CSV table of C-alpha atoms in Angstrom, one decimal:
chain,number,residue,atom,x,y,z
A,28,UNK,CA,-56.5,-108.5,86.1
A,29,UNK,CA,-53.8,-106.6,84.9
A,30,UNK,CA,-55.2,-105.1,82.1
A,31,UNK,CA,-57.5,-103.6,85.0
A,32,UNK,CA,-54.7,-102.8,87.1
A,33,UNK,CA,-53.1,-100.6,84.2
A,34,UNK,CA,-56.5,-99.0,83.6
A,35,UNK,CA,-57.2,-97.6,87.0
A,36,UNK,CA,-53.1,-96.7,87.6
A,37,UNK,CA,-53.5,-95.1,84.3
A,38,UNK,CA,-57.0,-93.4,85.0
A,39,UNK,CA,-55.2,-92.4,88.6
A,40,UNK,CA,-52.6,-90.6,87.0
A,41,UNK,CA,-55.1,-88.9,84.2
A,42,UNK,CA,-57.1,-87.6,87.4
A,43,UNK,CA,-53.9,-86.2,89.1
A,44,UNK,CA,-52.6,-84.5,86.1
A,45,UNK,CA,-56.0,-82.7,85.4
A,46,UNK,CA,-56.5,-81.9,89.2
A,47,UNK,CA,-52.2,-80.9,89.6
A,48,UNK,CA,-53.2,-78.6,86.6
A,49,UNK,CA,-56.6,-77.4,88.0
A,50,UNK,CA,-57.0,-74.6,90.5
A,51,UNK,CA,-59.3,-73.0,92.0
A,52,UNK,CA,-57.6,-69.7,93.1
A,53,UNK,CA,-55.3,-68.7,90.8
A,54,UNK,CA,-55.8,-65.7,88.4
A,55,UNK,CA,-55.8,-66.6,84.7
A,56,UNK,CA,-53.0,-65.7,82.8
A,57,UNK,CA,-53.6,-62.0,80.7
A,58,UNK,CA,-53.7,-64.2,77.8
A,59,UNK,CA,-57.0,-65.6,78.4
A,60,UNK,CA,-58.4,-62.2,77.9
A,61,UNK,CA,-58.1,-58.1,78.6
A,62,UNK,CA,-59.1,-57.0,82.0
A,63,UNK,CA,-59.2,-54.0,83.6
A,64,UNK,CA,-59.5,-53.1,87.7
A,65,UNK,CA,-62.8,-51.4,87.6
A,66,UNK,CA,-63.1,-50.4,91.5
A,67,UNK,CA,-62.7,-46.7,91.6
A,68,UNK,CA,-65.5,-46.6,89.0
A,69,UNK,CA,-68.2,-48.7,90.5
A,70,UNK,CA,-66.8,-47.5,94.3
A,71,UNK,CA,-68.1,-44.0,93.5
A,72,UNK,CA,-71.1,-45.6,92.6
A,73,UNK,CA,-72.1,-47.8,94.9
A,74,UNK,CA,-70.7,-45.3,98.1
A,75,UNK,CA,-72.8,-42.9,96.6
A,76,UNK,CA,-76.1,-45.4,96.6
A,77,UNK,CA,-74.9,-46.1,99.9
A,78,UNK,CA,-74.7,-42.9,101.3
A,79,UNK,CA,-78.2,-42.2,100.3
A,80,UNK,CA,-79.5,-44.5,102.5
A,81,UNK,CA,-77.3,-43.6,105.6
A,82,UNK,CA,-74.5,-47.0,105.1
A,83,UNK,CA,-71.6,-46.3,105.5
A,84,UNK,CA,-68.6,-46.2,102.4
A,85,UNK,CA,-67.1,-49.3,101.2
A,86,UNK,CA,-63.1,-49.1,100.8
A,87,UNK,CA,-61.0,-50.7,98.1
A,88,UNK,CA,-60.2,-54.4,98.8
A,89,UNK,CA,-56.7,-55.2,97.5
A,90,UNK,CA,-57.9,-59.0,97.9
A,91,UNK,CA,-61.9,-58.4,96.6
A,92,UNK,CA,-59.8,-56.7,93.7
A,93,UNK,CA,-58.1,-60.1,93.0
A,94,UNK,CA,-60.8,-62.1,93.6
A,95,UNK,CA,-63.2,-60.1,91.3
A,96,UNK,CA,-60.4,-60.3,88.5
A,97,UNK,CA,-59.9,-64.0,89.0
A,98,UNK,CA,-64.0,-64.4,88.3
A,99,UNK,CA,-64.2,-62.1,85.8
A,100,UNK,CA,-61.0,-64.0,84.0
A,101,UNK,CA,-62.5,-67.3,84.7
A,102,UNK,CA,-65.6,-66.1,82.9
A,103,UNK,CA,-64.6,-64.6,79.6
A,104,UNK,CA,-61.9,-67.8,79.5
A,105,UNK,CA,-64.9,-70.1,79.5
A,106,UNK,CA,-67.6,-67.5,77.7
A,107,UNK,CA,-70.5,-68.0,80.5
A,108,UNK,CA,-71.5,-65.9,82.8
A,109,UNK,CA,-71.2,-68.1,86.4
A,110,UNK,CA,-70.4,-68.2,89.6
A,111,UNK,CA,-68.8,-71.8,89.9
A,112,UNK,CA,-66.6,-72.5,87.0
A,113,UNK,CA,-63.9,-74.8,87.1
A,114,UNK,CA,-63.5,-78.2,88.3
A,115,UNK,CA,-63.8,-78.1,92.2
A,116,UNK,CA,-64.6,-73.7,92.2
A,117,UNK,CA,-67.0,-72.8,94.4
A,118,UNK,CA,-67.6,-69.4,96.2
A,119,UNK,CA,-66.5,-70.3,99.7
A,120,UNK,CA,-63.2,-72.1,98.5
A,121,UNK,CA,-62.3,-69.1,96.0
A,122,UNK,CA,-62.9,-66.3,98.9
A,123,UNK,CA,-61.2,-68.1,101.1
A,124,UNK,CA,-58.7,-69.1,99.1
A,125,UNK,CA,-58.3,-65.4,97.7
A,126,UNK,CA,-57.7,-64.6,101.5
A,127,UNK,CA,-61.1,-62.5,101.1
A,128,UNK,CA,-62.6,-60.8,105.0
A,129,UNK,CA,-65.8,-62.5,105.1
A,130,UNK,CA,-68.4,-62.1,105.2
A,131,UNK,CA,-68.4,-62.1,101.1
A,132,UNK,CA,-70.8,-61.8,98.2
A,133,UNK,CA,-70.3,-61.9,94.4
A,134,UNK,CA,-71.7,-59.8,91.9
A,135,UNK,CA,-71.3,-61.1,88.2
A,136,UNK,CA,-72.6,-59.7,84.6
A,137,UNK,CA,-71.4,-59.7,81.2
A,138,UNK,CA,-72.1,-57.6,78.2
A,139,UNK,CA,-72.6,-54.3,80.0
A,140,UNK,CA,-69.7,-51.9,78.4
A,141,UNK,CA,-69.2,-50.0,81.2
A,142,UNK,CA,-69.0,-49.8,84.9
A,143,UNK,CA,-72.4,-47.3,85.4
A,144,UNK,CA,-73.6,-50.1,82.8
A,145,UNK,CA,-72.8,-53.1,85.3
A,146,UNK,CA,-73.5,-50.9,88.6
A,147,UNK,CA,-77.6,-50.3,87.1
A,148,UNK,CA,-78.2,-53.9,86.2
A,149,UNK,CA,-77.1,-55.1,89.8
A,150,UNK,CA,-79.3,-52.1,91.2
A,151,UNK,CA,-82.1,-53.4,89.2
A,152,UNK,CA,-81.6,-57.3,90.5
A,153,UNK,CA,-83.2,-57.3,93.8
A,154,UNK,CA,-80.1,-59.8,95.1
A,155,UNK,CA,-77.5,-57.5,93.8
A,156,UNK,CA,-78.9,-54.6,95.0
A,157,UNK,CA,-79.2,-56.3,98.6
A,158,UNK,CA,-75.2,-57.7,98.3
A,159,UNK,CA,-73.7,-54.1,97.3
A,160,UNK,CA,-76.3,-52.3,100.9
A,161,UNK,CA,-74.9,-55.4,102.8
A,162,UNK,CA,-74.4,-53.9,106.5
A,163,UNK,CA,-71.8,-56.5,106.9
A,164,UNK,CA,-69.1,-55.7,104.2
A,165,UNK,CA,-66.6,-53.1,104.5
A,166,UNK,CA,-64.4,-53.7,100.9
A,167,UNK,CA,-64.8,-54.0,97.3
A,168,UNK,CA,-63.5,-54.9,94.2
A,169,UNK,CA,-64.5,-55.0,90.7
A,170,UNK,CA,-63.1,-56.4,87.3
A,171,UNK,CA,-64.3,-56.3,83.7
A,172,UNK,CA,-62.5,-59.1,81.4
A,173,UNK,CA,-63.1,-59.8,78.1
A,174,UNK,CA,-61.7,-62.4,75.6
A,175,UNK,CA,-61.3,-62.3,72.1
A,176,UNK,CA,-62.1,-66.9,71.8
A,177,UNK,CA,-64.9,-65.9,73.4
A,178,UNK,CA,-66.6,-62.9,70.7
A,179,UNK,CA,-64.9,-60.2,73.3
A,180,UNK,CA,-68.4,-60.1,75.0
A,181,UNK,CA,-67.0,-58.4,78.5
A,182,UNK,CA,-67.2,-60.4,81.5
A,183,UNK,CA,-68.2,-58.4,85.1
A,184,UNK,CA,-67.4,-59.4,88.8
A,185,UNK,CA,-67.9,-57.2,91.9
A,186,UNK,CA,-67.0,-58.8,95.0
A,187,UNK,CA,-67.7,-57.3,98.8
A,188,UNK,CA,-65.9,-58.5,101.4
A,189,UNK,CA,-66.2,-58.2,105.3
């Protein structure tokens, strides 16, 4: 019975460490990879989609900004291209978290090497097209991150916010 008892206080503890050391919000550190803001670039671009359909302009979202960097860092740390990654990281928690407006959507590529790159394969995904003409979202933010463990293949998020 004890040798169980010091198993599960020691599996406990092994859970709190990994979860006091897990979050779900916080940017990766700059060492995880190079990143750039990328939201004047893709803003021209998508206003000017926008605009040719009669929406109206998206503004720069100091908190999509973060946001998006936080995805793209979370991406080229762990070398996939996904929207949950992390223990506990879903889209929900991280916008909220992020203190995003909602409504929200998420945007994410990787290997496109530029930001008219990125912008033409979300126009070509039906979904991504339909996030960045969302009627509902008012702000924007995009980040490219790449990372050298992970062959410096560059990571994309764009988030929209409400």
């Amino acid at each position: 019975m004890t040798s169980r008892r010091t198993f599960l206080a020691a599996s406990a503890a092994a859970v709190a460490a990994l979860a006091a050391g897990c979050s779900t919000t916080n940017v990766l550190s700059p060492s995880a990879g190079t990143g750039s803001d990328q939201t004047p670039a893709s803003l021209a671009l998508v206003n000017k989609m926008r605009a040719e359909r009669g929406l109206p302009a998206l503004a720069i979202d100091k908190a999509a900004q973060r946001a998006a960097m936080d995805q793209a860092s979370r991406m080229a740390a762990a070398g996939k291209m996904e929207h949950n990654i992390g223990f506990g990281s879903n889209f929900a928690k991280r916008m909220k978290g992020m203190e995003v407006a909602l409504p929200a959507a998420e945007n994410i590529a990787a290997g496109q090497d530029s930001a008219a790159a990125a912008f033409e394969a979300w126009y070509r995904s039906p979904k991504h097209l339909e996030n960045m003409l969302g009627t509902s979202f008012r702000g924007l933010g995009v980040a490219i991150v790449s990372n050298p463990a992970s062959g410096n293949r560059p990571y994309w998020a764009m988030v929209l916010s409400g």
